[in-house]
């Protein structure tokens, strides 16, 4: 076997393990997941998994970093865009995150669980303060408050309300579906409707 073929096989196996780990960690969280669970999900033996990733903790650290990078990194790009207004940022966040979570519906619960279990460690790795406080969004928000376009002066209320409207329905998805006997397709359609409604609700909140 050539060196290039060997490297390709190694890369494919590594990605297969990471994909399996993401699936299991999202469903069970770190504490309830066994290395054997990941190996079974990947369809590999435990020895091979341990060869690529020495410990469950190391693999979890990689999955957490990639998950938060995707979730928070996208937010940073949106908040720091000088070419979009506050209204456009709200529309973009609602659209992108509803689509993002629809594809990976386990992510909100996974993130909340790990934040609750180890908040200090996560905050060390995630520059949340810098992403928010140094953003174009904050400058735009402050200008809107000064111009009396927004009556609520605290930008945290803005962000909490926006993210809550986007993320919370996915967290309580079983309750929402059960309350009206919805099928998955009907829930997905409901979330697509929220893309248009959330910007309207946010605009009304901050002019109230």
PDB file of C-alpha atoms in Angstrom:
ATOM      1  CA  UNK A   1       0.000   0.000   0.000  1.00  0.00           C
ATOM      2  CA  UNK A   2       1.371   3.437  -0.927  1.00  0.00           C
ATOM      3  CA  UNK A   3       1.975   6.160   1.663  1.00  0.00           C
ATOM      4  CA  UNK A   4      -0.771   8.344   0.186  1.00  0.00           C
ATOM      5  CA  UNK A   5      -3.314   5.501   0.335  1.00  0.00           C
ATOM      6  CA  UNK A   6      -2.371   4.821   3.947  1.00  0.00           C
ATOM      7  CA  UNK A   7      -2.770   8.496   4.869  1.00  0.00           C
ATOM      8  CA  UNK A   8      -6.166   8.586   3.163  1.00  0.00           C
ATOM      9  CA  UNK A   9      -7.326   5.557   5.114  1.00  0.00           C
ATOM     10  CA  UNK A  10      -6.105   7.093   8.374  1.00  0.00           C
ATOM     11  CA  UNK A  11      -7.921  10.342   7.679  1.00  0.00           C
ATOM     12  CA  UNK A  12     -11.147   8.546   6.781  1.00  0.00           C
ATOM     13  CA  UNK A  13     -11.045   6.432   9.939  1.00  0.00           C
ATOM     14  CA  UNK A  14     -10.358   9.464  12.108  1.00  0.00           C
ATOM     15  CA  UNK A  15     -13.319  11.330  10.638  1.00  0.00           C
ATOM     16  CA  UNK A  16     -15.502   8.254  11.059  1.00  0.00           C
ATOM     17  CA  UNK A  17     -14.626   8.136  14.760  1.00  0.00           C
ATOM     18  CA  UNK A  18     -15.275  11.869  15.201  1.00  0.00           C
ATOM     19  CA  UNK A  19     -18.643  11.598  13.479  1.00  0.00           C
ATOM     20  CA  UNK A  20     -19.624   8.689  15.714  1.00  0.00           C
ATOM     21  CA  UNK A  21     -18.370  10.508  18.814  1.00  0.00           C
ATOM     22  CA  UNK A  22     -20.416  13.571  17.924  1.00  0.00           C
ATOM     23  CA  UNK A  23     -23.552  11.461  17.546  1.00  0.00           C
ATOM     24  CA  UNK A  24     -23.088   9.709  20.899  1.00  0.00           C
ATOM     25  CA  UNK A  25     -21.911  12.759  22.865  1.00  0.00           C
ATOM     26  CA  UNK A  26     -24.831  14.838  21.559  1.00  0.00           C
ATOM     27  CA  UNK A  27     -27.301  12.210  22.760  1.00  0.00           C
ATOM     28  CA  UNK A  28     -25.697  11.183  26.057  1.00  0.00           C
ATOM     29  CA  UNK A  29     -23.286  13.926  27.089  1.00  0.00           C
ATOM     30  CA  UNK A  30     -19.769  13.308  28.338  1.00  0.00           C
ATOM     31  CA  UNK A  31     -20.500  11.573  31.642  1.00  0.00           C
ATOM     32  CA  UNK A  32     -22.918   8.945  30.282  1.00  0.00           C
ATOM     33  CA  UNK A  33     -20.866   8.092  27.206  1.00  0.00           C
ATOM     34  CA  UNK A  34     -18.504   5.119  27.209  1.00  0.00           C
ATOM     35  CA  UNK A  35     -15.619   4.787  24.782  1.00  0.00           C
ATOM     36  CA  UNK A  36     -17.169   1.482  23.779  1.00  0.00           C
ATOM     37  CA  UNK A  37     -20.364   3.307  22.774  1.00  0.00           C
ATOM     38  CA  UNK A  38     -18.394   5.419  20.323  1.00  0.00           C
ATOM     39  CA  UNK A  39     -16.554   2.399  18.914  1.00  0.00           C
ATOM     40  CA  UNK A  40     -19.863   0.599  18.349  1.00  0.00           C
ATOM     41  CA  UNK A  41     -21.394   3.649  16.673  1.00  0.00           C
ATOM     42  CA  UNK A  42     -18.358   3.894  14.379  1.00  0.00           C
ATOM     43  CA  UNK A  43     -18.385   0.159  13.666  1.00  0.00           C
ATOM     44  CA  UNK A  44     -14.764  -0.175  14.841  1.00  0.00           C
ATOM     45  CA  UNK A  45     -13.040  -2.143  17.550  1.00  0.00           C
ATOM     46  CA  UNK A  46     -12.111  -0.406  20.794  1.00  0.00           C
ATOM     47  CA  UNK A  47      -8.368  -0.866  20.289  1.00  0.00           C
ATOM     48  CA  UNK A  48      -8.460   1.035  16.997  1.00  0.00           C
ATOM     49  CA  UNK A  49     -10.432   3.874  18.522  1.00  0.00           C
ATOM     50  CA  UNK A  50      -7.930   4.142  21.372  1.00  0.00           C
ATOM     51  CA  UNK A  51      -5.092   4.188  18.833  1.00  0.00           C
ATOM     52  CA  UNK A  52      -6.502   7.314  17.171  1.00  0.00           C
ATOM     53  CA  UNK A  53      -7.780   9.058  20.288  1.00  0.00           C
ATOM     54  CA  UNK A  54      -6.064   8.124  23.526  1.00  0.00           C
ATOM     55  CA  UNK A  55      -9.001   8.934  25.791  1.00  0.00           C
ATOM     56  CA  UNK A  56     -12.677   9.781  25.849  1.00  0.00           C
ATOM     57  CA  UNK A  57     -11.782  13.160  27.348  1.00  0.00           C
ATOM     58  CA  UNK A  58      -9.484  14.038  24.441  1.00  0.00           C
ATOM     59  CA  UNK A  59     -12.113  13.067  21.891  1.00  0.00           C
ATOM     60  CA  UNK A  60     -14.763  15.014  23.770  1.00  0.00           C
ATOM     61  CA  UNK A  61     -12.539  18.094  23.844  1.00  0.00           C
ATOM     62  CA  UNK A  62     -12.232  17.954  20.054  1.00  0.00           C
ATOM     63  CA  UNK A  63     -15.987  17.550  19.561  1.00  0.00           C
ATOM     64  CA  UNK A  64     -16.739  20.395  21.978  1.00  0.00           C
ATOM     65  CA  UNK A  65     -14.258  22.700  20.251  1.00  0.00           C
ATOM     66  CA  UNK A  66     -15.732  21.967  16.815  1.00  0.00           C
ATOM     67  CA  UNK A  67     -19.320  22.315  18.037  1.00  0.00           C
ATOM     68  CA  UNK A  68     -18.743  25.629  19.783  1.00  0.00           C
ATOM     69  CA  UNK A  69     -16.596  26.888  16.940  1.00  0.00           C
ATOM     70  CA  UNK A  70     -19.468  26.320  14.540  1.00  0.00           C
ATOM     71  CA  UNK A  71     -22.143  27.689  16.869  1.00  0.00           C
ATOM     72  CA  UNK A  72     -20.283  30.703  18.272  1.00  0.00           C
ATOM     73  CA  UNK A  73     -18.055  31.362  15.265  1.00  0.00           C
ATOM     74  CA  UNK A  74     -21.043  31.950  13.022  1.00  0.00           C
ATOM     75  CA  UNK A  75     -22.469  34.369  15.596  1.00  0.00           C
ATOM     76  CA  UNK A  76     -19.219  36.360  15.631  1.00  0.00           C
ATOM     77  CA  UNK A  77     -19.272  36.766  11.866  1.00  0.00           C
ATOM     78  CA  UNK A  78     -22.865  38.017  11.949  1.00  0.00           C
ATOM     79  CA  UNK A  79     -22.402  40.407  14.893  1.00  0.00           C
ATOM     80  CA  UNK A  80     -19.228  41.882  13.415  1.00  0.00           C
ATOM     81  CA  UNK A  81     -20.541  42.534   9.927  1.00  0.00           C
ATOM     82  CA  UNK A  82     -20.217  46.264   9.220  1.00  0.00           C
ATOM     83  CA  UNK A  83     -22.327  46.011   6.073  1.00  0.00           C
ATOM     84  CA  UNK A  84     -25.547  44.850   7.783  1.00  0.00           C
ATOM     85  CA  UNK A  85     -27.958  46.777  10.001  1.00  0.00           C
ATOM     86  CA  UNK A  86     -29.340  45.582  13.349  1.00  0.00           C
ATOM     87  CA  UNK A  87     -32.519  44.492  11.580  1.00  0.00           C
ATOM     88  CA  UNK A  88     -30.547  42.506   9.015  1.00  0.00           C
ATOM     89  CA  UNK A  89     -28.480  40.867  11.758  1.00  0.00           C
ATOM     90  CA  UNK A  90     -31.657  39.665  13.483  1.00  0.00           C
ATOM     91  CA  UNK A  91     -32.959  38.212  10.217  1.00  0.00           C
ATOM     92  CA  UNK A  92     -29.634  36.489   9.514  1.00  0.00           C
ATOM     93  CA  UNK A  93     -29.340  34.995  13.014  1.00  0.00           C
ATOM     94  CA  UNK A  94     -32.904  33.686  12.916  1.00  0.00           C
ATOM     95  CA  UNK A  95     -32.470  32.142   9.466  1.00  0.00           C
ATOM     96  CA  UNK A  96     -29.004  30.649   9.914  1.00  0.00           C
ATOM     97  CA  UNK A  97     -29.518  29.230  13.387  1.00  0.00           C
ATOM     98  CA  UNK A  98     -32.904  27.700  12.659  1.00  0.00           C
ATOM     99  CA  UNK A  99     -31.391  25.993   9.615  1.00  0.00           C
ATOM    100  CA  UNK A 100     -28.257  25.011  11.563  1.00  0.00           C
ATOM    101  CA  UNK A 101     -30.154  23.477  14.488  1.00  0.00           C
ATOM    102  CA  UNK A 102     -32.678  21.787  12.189  1.00  0.00           C
ATOM    103  CA  UNK A 103     -29.759  19.817  10.758  1.00  0.00           C
ATOM    104  CA  UNK A 104     -28.149  19.177  14.182  1.00  0.00           C
ATOM    105  CA  UNK A 105     -31.161  19.207  16.587  1.00  0.00           C
ATOM    106  CA  UNK A 106     -29.192  17.730  19.502  1.00  0.00           C
ATOM    107  CA  UNK A 107     -26.768  20.671  19.683  1.00  0.00           C
ATOM    108  CA  UNK A 108     -28.768  23.059  21.961  1.00  0.00           C
ATOM    109  CA  UNK A 109     -29.350  20.435  24.664  1.00  0.00           C
ATOM    110  CA  UNK A 110     -25.766  19.240  24.365  1.00  0.00           C
ATOM    111  CA  UNK A 111     -24.375  22.753  24.801  1.00  0.00           C
ATOM    112  CA  UNK A 112     -26.677  23.555  27.721  1.00  0.00           C
ATOM    113  CA  UNK A 113     -25.776  20.313  29.488  1.00  0.00           C
ATOM    114  CA  UNK A 114     -22.047  20.886  29.177  1.00  0.00           C
ATOM    115  CA  UNK A 115     -22.332  24.568  30.169  1.00  0.00           C
ATOM    116  CA  UNK A 116     -24.163  23.486  33.317  1.00  0.00           C
ATOM    117  CA  UNK A 117     -21.634  20.743  34.085  1.00  0.00           C
ATOM    118  CA  UNK A 118     -18.462  22.735  33.468  1.00  0.00           C
ATOM    119  CA  UNK A 119     -19.133  26.464  32.905  1.00  0.00           C
ATOM    120  CA  UNK A 120     -15.744  27.779  34.055  1.00  0.00           C
ATOM    121  CA  UNK A 121     -13.775  25.556  31.707  1.00  0.00           C
ATOM    122  CA  UNK A 122     -15.949  26.418  28.723  1.00  0.00           C
ATOM    123  CA  UNK A 123     -15.717  30.156  29.350  1.00  0.00           C
ATOM    124  CA  UNK A 124     -11.915  29.890  29.389  1.00  0.00           C
ATOM    125  CA  UNK A 125     -11.980  28.442  25.882  1.00  0.00           C
ATOM    126  CA  UNK A 126     -14.698  30.645  24.415  1.00  0.00           C
ATOM    127  CA  UNK A 127     -14.118  34.393  23.996  1.00  0.00           C
ATOM    128  CA  UNK A 128     -17.803  35.186  24.518  1.00  0.00           C
ATOM    129  CA  UNK A 129     -17.133  38.535  26.171  1.00  0.00           C
ATOM    130  CA  UNK A 130     -14.892  39.703  23.348  1.00  0.00           C
ATOM    131  CA  UNK A 131     -17.266  38.456  20.650  1.00  0.00           C
ATOM    132  CA  UNK A 132     -20.149  40.481  22.090  1.00  0.00           C
ATOM    133  CA  UNK A 133     -18.501  43.553  23.622  1.00  0.00           C
ATOM    134  CA  UNK A 134     -16.123  44.288  20.745  1.00  0.00           C
ATOM    135  CA  UNK A 135     -18.654  43.705  17.998  1.00  0.00           C
ATOM    136  CA  UNK A 136     -20.143  46.035  15.414  1.00  0.00           C
ATOM    137  CA  UNK A 137     -23.508  44.914  16.798  1.00  0.00           C
ATOM    138  CA  UNK A 138     -22.846  46.616  20.163  1.00  0.00           C
ATOM    139  CA  UNK A 139     -21.932  49.893  18.475  1.00  0.00           C
ATOM    140  CA  UNK A 140     -25.056  49.752  16.331  1.00  0.00           C
ATOM    141  CA  UNK A 141     -27.208  48.893  19.325  1.00  0.00           C
ATOM    142  CA  UNK A 142     -25.832  51.793  21.370  1.00  0.00           C
ATOM    143  CA  UNK A 143     -26.419  54.196  18.493  1.00  0.00           C
ATOM    144  CA  UNK A 144     -30.009  52.949  18.156  1.00  0.00           C
ATOM    145  CA  UNK A 145     -30.580  53.542  21.880  1.00  0.00           C
ATOM    146  CA  UNK A 146     -29.127  57.056  21.647  1.00  0.00           C
ATOM    147  CA  UNK A 147     -31.347  57.790  18.652  1.00  0.00           C
ATOM    148  CA  UNK A 148     -34.340  56.441  20.602  1.00  0.00           C
ATOM    149  CA  UNK A 149     -34.923  53.769  17.984  1.00  0.00           C
ATOM    150  CA  UNK A 150     -34.677  51.161  20.757  1.00  0.00           C
ATOM    151  CA  UNK A 151     -36.193  51.819  24.178  1.00  0.00           C
ATOM    152  CA  UNK A 152     -34.419  48.957  26.030  1.00  0.00           C
ATOM    153  CA  UNK A 153     -30.814  50.070  26.738  1.00  0.00           C
ATOM    154  CA  UNK A 154     -29.375  46.682  27.730  1.00  0.00           C
ATOM    155  CA  UNK A 155     -28.082  44.713  24.695  1.00  0.00           C
ATOM    156  CA  UNK A 156     -28.113  41.484  26.725  1.00  0.00           C
ATOM    157  CA  UNK A 157     -31.916  41.533  26.722  1.00  0.00           C
ATOM    158  CA  UNK A 158     -31.755  41.872  22.953  1.00  0.00           C
ATOM    159  CA  UNK A 159     -29.466  38.867  22.552  1.00  0.00           C
ATOM    160  CA  UNK A 160     -31.230  36.716  25.166  1.00  0.00           C
ATOM    161  CA  UNK A 161     -34.627  37.330  23.607  1.00  0.00           C
ATOM    162  CA  UNK A 162     -33.336  36.660  20.111  1.00  0.00           C
ATOM    163  CA  UNK A 163     -31.469  33.463  20.967  1.00  0.00           C
ATOM    164  CA  UNK A 164     -34.309  32.301  23.212  1.00  0.00           C
ATOM    165  CA  UNK A 165     -36.836  32.675  20.412  1.00  0.00           C
ATOM    166  CA  UNK A 166     -34.584  30.724  18.060  1.00  0.00           C
ATOM    167  CA  UNK A 167     -33.189  27.994  20.328  1.00  0.00           C
ATOM    168  CA  UNK A 168     -35.838  27.277  22.982  1.00  0.00           C
ATOM    169  CA  UNK A 169     -38.392  25.584  20.663  1.00  0.00           C
ATOM    170  CA  UNK A 170     -35.759  23.006  19.705  1.00  0.00           C
ATOM    171  CA  UNK A 171     -35.004  22.271  23.372  1.00  0.00           C
ATOM    172  CA  UNK A 172     -38.678  21.604  24.151  1.00  0.00           C
ATOM    173  CA  UNK A 173     -39.434  20.040  20.765  1.00  0.00           C
ATOM    174  CA  UNK A 174     -41.043  16.858  22.218  1.00  0.00           C
ATOM    175  CA  UNK A 175     -43.432  18.955  24.326  1.00  0.00           C
ATOM    176  CA  UNK A 176     -44.393  21.189  21.410  1.00  0.00           C
ATOM    177  CA  UNK A 177     -44.957  18.222  19.112  1.00  0.00           C
ATOM    178  CA  UNK A 178     -46.910  16.322  21.765  1.00  0.00           C
ATOM    179  CA  UNK A 179     -49.142  19.261  22.648  1.00  0.00           C
ATOM    180  CA  UNK A 180     -50.575  19.387  19.127  1.00  0.00           C
ATOM    181  CA  UNK A 181     -49.784  15.867  17.879  1.00  0.00           C
ATOM    182  CA  UNK A 182     -47.377  17.302  15.325  1.00  0.00           C
ATOM    183  CA  UNK A 183     -45.323  15.216  12.947  1.00  0.00           C
ATOM    184  CA  UNK A 184     -41.642  16.071  12.446  1.00  0.00           C
ATOM    185  CA  UNK A 185     -42.436  17.704   9.101  1.00  0.00           C
ATOM    186  CA  UNK A 186     -45.034  19.931  10.765  1.00  0.00           C
ATOM    187  CA  UNK A 187     -42.587  21.003  13.472  1.00  0.00           C
ATOM    188  CA  UNK A 188     -39.976  21.801  10.820  1.00  0.00           C
ATOM    189  CA  UNK A 189     -42.544  23.891   8.929  1.00  0.00           C
ATOM    190  CA  UNK A 190     -43.353  25.729  12.171  1.00  0.00           C
ATOM    191  CA  UNK A 191     -39.688  26.597  12.631  1.00  0.00           C
ATOM    192  CA  UNK A 192     -39.449  27.824   9.051  1.00  0.00           C
ATOM    193  CA  UNK A 193     -42.372  30.164   9.807  1.00  0.00           C
ATOM    194  CA  UNK A 194     -40.412  31.556  12.769  1.00  0.00           C
ATOM    195  CA  UNK A 195     -37.695  32.836  10.452  1.00  0.00           C
ATOM    196  CA  UNK A 196     -40.119  35.544   9.327  1.00  0.00           C
ATOM    197  CA  UNK A 197     -41.885  36.053  12.650  1.00  0.00           C
ATOM    198  CA  UNK A 198     -38.876  36.400  14.981  1.00  0.00           C
ATOM    199  CA  UNK A 199     -37.549  39.644  13.418  1.00  0.00           C
ATOM    200  CA  UNK A 200     -41.050  41.149  13.699  1.00  0.00           C
ATOM    201  CA  UNK A 201     -41.358  40.137  17.371  1.00  0.00           C
ATOM    202  CA  UNK A 202     -37.880  41.440  18.238  1.00  0.00           C
ATOM    203  CA  UNK A 203     -38.597  44.754  16.550  1.00  0.00           C
ATOM    204  CA  UNK A 204     -41.848  45.131  18.488  1.00  0.00           C
ATOM    205  CA  UNK A 205     -40.189  44.237  21.812  1.00  0.00           C
ATOM    206  CA  UNK A 206     -37.560  46.923  21.627  1.00  0.00           C
ATOM    207  CA  UNK A 207     -39.842  49.676  20.516  1.00  0.00           C
ATOM    208  CA  UNK A 208     -42.423  48.893  23.206  1.00  0.00           C
TER     209      UNK A 208
END
